[in-house]
GROMACS .gro file of C-alpha atoms in nm:
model
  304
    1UNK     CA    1  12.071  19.000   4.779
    2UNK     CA    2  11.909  19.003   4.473
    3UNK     CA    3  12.009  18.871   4.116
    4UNK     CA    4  11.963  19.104   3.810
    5UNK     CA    5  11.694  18.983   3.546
    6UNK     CA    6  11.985  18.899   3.305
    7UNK     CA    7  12.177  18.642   3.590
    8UNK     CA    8  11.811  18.489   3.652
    9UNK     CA    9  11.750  18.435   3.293
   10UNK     CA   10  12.093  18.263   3.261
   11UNK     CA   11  12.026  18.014   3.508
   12UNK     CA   12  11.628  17.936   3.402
   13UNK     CA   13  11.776  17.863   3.068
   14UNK     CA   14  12.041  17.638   3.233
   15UNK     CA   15  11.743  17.451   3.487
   16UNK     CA   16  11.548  17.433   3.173
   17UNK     CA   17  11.836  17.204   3.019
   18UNK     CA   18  11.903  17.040   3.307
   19UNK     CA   19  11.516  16.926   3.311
   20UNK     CA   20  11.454  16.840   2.999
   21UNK     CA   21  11.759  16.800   2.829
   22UNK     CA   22  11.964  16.581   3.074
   23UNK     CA   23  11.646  16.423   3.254
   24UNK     CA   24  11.747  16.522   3.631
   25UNK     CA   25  11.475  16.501   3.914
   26UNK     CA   26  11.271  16.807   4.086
   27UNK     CA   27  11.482  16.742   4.377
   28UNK     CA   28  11.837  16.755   4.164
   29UNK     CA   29  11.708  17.046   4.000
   30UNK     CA   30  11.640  17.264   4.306
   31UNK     CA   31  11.981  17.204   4.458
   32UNK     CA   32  12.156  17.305   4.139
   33UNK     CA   33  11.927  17.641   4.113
   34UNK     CA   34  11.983  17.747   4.472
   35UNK     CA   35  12.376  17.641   4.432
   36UNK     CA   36  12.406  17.795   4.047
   37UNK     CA   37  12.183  18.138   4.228
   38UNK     CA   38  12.445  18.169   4.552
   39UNK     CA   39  12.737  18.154   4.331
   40UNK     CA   40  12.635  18.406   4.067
   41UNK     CA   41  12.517  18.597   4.369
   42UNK     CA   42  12.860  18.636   4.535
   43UNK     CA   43  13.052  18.665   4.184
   44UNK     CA   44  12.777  18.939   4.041
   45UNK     CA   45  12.602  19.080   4.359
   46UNK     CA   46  12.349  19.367   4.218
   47UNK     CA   47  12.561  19.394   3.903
   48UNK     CA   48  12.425  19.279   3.559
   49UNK     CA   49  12.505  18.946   3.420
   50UNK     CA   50  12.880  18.942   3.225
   51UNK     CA   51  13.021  18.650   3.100
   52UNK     CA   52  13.400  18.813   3.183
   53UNK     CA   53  13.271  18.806   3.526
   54UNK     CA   54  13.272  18.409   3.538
   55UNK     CA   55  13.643  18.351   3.585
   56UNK     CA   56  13.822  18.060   3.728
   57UNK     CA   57  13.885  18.244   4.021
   58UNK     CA   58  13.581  18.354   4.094
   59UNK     CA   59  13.426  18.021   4.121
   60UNK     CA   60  13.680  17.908   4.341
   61UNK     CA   61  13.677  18.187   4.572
   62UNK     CA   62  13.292  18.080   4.598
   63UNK     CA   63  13.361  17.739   4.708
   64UNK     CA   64  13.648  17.861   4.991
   65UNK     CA   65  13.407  18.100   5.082
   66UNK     CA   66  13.176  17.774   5.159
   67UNK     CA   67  13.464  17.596   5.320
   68UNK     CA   68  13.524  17.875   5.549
   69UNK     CA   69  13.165  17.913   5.617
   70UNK     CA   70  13.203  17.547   5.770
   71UNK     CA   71  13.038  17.386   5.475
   72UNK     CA   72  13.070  16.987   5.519
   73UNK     CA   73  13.265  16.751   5.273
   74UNK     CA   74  12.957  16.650   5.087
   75UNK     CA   75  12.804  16.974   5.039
   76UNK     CA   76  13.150  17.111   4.907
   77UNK     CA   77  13.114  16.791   4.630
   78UNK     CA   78  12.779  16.873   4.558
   79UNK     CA   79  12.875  17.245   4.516
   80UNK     CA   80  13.135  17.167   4.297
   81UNK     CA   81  12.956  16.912   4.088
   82UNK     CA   82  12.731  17.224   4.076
   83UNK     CA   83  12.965  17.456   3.917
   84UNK     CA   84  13.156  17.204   3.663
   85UNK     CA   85  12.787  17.149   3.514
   86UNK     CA   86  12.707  17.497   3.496
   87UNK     CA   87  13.065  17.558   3.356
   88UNK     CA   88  13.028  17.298   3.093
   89UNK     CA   89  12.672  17.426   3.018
   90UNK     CA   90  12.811  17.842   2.984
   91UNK     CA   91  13.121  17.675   2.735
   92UNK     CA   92  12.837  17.479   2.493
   93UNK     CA   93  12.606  17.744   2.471
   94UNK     CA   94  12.921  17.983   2.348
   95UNK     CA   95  12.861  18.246   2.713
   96UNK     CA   96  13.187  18.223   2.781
   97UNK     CA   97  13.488  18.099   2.521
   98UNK     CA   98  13.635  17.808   2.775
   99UNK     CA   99  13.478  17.648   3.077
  100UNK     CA  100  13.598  17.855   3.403
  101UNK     CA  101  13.507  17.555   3.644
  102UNK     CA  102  13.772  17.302   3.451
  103UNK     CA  103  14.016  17.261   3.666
  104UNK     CA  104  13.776  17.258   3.998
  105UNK     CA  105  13.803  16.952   4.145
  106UNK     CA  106  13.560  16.784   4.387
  107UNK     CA  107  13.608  16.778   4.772
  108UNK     CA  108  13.641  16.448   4.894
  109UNK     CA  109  13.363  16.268   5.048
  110UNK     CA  110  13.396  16.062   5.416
  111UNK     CA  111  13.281  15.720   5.327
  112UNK     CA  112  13.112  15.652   5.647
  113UNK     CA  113  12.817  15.470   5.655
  114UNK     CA  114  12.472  15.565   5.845
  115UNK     CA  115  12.301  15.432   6.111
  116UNK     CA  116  12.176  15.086   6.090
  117UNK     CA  117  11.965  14.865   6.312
  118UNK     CA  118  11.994  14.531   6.367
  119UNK     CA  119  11.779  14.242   6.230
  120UNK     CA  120  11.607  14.200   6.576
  121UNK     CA  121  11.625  14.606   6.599
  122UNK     CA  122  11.364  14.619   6.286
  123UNK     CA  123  11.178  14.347   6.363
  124UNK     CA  124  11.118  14.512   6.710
  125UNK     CA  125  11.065  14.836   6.464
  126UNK     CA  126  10.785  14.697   6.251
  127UNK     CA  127  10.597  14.474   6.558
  128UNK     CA  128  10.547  14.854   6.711
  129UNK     CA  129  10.441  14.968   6.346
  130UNK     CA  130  10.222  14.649   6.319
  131UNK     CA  131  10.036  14.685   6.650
  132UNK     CA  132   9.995  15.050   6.630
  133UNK     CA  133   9.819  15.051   6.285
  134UNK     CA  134   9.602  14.737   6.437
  135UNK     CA  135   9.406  15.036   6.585
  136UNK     CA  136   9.305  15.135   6.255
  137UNK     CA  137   9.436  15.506   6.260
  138UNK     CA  138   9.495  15.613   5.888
  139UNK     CA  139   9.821  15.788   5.950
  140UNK     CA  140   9.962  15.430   6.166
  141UNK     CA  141   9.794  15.177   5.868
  142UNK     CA  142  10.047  15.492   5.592
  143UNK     CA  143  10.331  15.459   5.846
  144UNK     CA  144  10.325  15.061   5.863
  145UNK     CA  145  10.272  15.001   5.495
  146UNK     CA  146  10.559  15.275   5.383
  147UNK     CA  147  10.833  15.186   5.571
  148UNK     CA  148  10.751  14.812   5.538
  149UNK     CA  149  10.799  14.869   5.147
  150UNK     CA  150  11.133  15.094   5.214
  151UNK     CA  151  11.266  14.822   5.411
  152UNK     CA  152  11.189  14.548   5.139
  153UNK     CA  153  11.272  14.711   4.860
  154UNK     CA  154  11.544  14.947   4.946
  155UNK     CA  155  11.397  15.254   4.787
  156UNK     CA  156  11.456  15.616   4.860
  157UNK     CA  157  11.268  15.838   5.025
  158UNK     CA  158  11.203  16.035   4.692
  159UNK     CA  159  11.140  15.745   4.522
  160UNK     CA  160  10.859  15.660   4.798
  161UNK     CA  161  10.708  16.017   4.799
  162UNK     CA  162  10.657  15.994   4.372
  163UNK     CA  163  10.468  15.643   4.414
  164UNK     CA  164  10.133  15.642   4.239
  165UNK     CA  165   9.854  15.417   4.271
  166UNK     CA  166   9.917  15.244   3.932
  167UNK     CA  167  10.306  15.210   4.018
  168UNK     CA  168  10.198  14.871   4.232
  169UNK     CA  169  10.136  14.575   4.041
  170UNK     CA  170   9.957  14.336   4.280
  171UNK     CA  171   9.957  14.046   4.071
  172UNK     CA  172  10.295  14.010   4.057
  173UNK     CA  173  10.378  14.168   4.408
  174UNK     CA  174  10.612  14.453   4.255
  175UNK     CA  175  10.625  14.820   4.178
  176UNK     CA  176  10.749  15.047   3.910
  177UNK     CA  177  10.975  15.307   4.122
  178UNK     CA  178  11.138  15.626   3.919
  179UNK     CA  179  11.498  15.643   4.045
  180UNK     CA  180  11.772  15.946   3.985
  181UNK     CA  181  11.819  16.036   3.622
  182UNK     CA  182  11.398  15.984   3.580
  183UNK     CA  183  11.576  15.606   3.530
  184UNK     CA  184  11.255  15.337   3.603
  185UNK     CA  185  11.311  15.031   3.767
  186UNK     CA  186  11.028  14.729   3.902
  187UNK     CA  187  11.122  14.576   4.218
  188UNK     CA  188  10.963  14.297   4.434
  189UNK     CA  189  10.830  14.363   4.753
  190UNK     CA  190  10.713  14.119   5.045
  191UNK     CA  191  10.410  13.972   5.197
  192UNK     CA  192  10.455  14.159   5.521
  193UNK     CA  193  10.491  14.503   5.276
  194UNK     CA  194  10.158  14.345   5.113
  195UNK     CA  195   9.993  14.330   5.385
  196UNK     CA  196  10.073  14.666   5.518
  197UNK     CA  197   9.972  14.820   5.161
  198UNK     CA  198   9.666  14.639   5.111
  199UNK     CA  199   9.551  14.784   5.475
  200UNK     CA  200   9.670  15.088   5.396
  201UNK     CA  201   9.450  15.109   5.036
  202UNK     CA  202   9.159  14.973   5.192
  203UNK     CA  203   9.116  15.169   5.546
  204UNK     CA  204   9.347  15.409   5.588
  205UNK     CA  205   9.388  15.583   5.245
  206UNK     CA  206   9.010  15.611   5.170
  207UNK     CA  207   8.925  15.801   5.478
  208UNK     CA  208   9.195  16.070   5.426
  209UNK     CA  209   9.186  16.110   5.040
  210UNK     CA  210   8.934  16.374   4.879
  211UNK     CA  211   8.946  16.486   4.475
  212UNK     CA  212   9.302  16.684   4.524
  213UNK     CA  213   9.473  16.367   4.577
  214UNK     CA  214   9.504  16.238   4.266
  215UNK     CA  215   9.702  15.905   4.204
  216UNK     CA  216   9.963  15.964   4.482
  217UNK     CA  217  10.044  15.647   4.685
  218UNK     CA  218  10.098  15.813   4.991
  219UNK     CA  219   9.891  16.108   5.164
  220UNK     CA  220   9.936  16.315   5.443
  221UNK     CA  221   9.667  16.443   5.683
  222UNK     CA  222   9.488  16.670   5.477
  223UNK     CA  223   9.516  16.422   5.193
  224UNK     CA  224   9.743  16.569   4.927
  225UNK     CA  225  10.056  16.356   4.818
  226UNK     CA  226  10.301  16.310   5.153
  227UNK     CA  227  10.641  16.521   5.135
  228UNK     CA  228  11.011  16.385   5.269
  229UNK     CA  229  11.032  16.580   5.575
  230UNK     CA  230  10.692  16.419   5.702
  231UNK     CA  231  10.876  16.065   5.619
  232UNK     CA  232  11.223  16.179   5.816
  233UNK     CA  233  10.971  16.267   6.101
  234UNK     CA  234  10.722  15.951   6.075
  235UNK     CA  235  10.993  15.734   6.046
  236UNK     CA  236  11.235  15.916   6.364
  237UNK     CA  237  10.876  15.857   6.569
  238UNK     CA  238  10.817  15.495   6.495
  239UNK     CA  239  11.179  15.475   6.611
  240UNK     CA  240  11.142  15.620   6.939
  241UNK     CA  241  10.803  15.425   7.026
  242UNK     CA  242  10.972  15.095   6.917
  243UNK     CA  243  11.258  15.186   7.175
  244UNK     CA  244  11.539  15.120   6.869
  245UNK     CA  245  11.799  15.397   6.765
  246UNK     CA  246  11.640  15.674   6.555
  247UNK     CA  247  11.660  15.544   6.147
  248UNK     CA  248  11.647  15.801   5.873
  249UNK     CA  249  11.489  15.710   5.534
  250UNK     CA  250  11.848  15.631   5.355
  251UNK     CA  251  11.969  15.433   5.688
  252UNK     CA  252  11.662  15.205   5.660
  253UNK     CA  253  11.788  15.129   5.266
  254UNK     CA  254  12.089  15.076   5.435
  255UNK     CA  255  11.939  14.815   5.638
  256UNK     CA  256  11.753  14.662   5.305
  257UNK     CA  257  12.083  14.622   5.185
  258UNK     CA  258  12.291  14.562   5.419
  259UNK     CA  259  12.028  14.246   5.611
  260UNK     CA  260  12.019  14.162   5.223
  261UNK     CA  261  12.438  14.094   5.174
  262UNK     CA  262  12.423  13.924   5.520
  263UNK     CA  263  12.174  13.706   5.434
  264UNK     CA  264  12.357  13.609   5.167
  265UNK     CA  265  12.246  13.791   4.849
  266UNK     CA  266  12.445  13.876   4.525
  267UNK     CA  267  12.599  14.230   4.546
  268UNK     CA  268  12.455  14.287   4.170
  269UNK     CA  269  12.123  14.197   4.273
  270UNK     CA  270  12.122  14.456   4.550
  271UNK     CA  271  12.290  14.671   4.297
  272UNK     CA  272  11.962  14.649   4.104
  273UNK     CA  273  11.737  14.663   4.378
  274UNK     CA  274  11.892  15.010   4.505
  275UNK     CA  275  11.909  15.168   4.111
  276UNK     CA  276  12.268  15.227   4.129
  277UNK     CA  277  12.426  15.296   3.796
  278UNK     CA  278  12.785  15.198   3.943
  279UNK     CA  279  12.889  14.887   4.206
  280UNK     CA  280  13.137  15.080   4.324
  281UNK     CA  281  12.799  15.261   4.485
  282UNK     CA  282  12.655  14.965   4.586
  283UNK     CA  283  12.980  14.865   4.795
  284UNK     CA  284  12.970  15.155   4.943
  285UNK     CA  285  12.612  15.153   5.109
  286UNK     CA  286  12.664  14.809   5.190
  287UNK     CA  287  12.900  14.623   5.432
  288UNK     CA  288  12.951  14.233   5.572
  289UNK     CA  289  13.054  14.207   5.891
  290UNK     CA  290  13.386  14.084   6.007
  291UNK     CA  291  13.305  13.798   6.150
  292UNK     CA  292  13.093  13.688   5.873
  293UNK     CA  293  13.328  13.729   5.648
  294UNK     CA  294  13.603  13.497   5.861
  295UNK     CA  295  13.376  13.264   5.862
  296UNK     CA  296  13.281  13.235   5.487
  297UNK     CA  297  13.716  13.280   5.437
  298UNK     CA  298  13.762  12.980   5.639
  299UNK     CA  299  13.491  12.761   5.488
  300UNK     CA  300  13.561  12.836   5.139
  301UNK     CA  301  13.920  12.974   5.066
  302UNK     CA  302  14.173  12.678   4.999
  303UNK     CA  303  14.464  12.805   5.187
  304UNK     CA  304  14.207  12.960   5.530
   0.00000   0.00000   0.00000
């Protein structure tokens, strides 16, 4: 189904604020075009844009339409987050007189947490990594050397993928990573992530990069910057080889975090090694097992 000129121009001048206006990433950006686009395409369907056509029941007959369709939790939040923005954006610019997505309220969200390996689990990961980029391979020497610096420093996979050359500082064994919100934040990485990235910049990225490549950190095959999915799939493979459950990108900074708290690290400074804006986030992608906690309740609280 197909969008009239007018509904397309609507929502290119809402992306355009969202970009440049409220500083959200690519990423953001293209989930709240292909949300704002299915919505106005079940409200409008061929029909030209009309702002009388934006009701408050037409947006909520959007997101049960979702629901119905069998739509998880989180992408019913993220639709509605969708909406109230676009809502609040129609109401500013004077579109419509009063924001039809007020009084849509967010689907809850199951807090559960993702997979996570163990400590011996990852080190069994990265001695696979480590022995199958001894070989020399380019792609094994990328593997090693990315998901050595996601494990040390937590970061996301988008926040890997938009590394540049100049975002490592060597000297001081860190790296300037752009977070959500464009926010910028410099974390510390380790030796065995120094390692892996000095291999990686001297072997393996030289023999795959050619003039397209630019300053990107990270390259695929043909030698243009490396994309998420190839990550998701790297990262499932090294998994399978090393004989440990299969990690995603976001369950490995789960791990960061979570072997960081266990090892006894304050939850701000994990807070500020993740980029979250909130602790309430933090404590949420984090967790201390049960019976480390006992154990720190009976050797510190008075009455244990």
């Amino acid at each position: 189904m197909d969008l009239s000129v007018s509904a397309h121009a609507v929502i290119d001048s809402w992306i355009e604020y969202l970009t440049h206006t409220r500083g959200f990433t690519d990423n953001t950006v293209r989930a709240y075009r292909s949300d704002a686009t299915a919505c106005f395409e079940f409200i409008l369907g061929h029909e030209a844009f009309t702002p009388d056509a934006l009701t408050p029941r037409a947006f909520r007959a959007w997101l049960g339409q979702r629901a119905r369709e069998g739509e998880s939790r989180a992408s019913l939040a993220r639709y509605a987050a969708s909406i109230r923005l676009l809502g609040q954006w129609l109401e500013h610019e004077g579109i419509v007189e009063s924001d039809p997505t007020l009084k849509i309220r967010s689907a809850s969200v199951d807090q559960h947490l993702p997979q996570t390996l163990t400590v011996t689990q990852i080190s069994k990961l990265f001695t696979e990594l480590e022995h199958r980029a001894s070989e020399g391979d380019a792609a094994e020497l990328r593997d090693r050397a990315m998901f050595e610096l996601m494990y040390s420093c937590g970061i996301r996979v988008g926040e890997l993928t938009g590394l540049d050359t100049e975002s490592i500082d060597h000297a001081q064994r860190t790296m300037r990573v752009l977070g959500k919100g464009r926010k910028e934040r410099v974390v510390p990485y380790g030796l065995p992530a120094e390692e892996a990235l000095i291999a990686w910049l001297e072997k393996g990225r030289p023999s795959v990069a050619y003039e397209q490549s630019g300053h990107a950190l990270f390259l695929g095959v043909r030698g243009k910057r490396i994309d998420q999915r190839t990550v998701r799939e790297r990262l499932a493979r090294a998994c399978v080889l090393a004989g440990v459950p299969v990690l995603s990108p976001h369950g490995l900074r789960h791990c960061a975090a979570t072997h960081m708290l266990e090892g006894g690290a304050d939850l701000r400074a994990v807070q500020d090694m993740l980029g979250h804006s909130s602790l309430a986030t933090t404590q949420r992608y984090t967790h201390v097992d049960s019976a480390r906690l006992s154990a720190i309740m009976r050797q510190a609280h008075p009455r244990a």
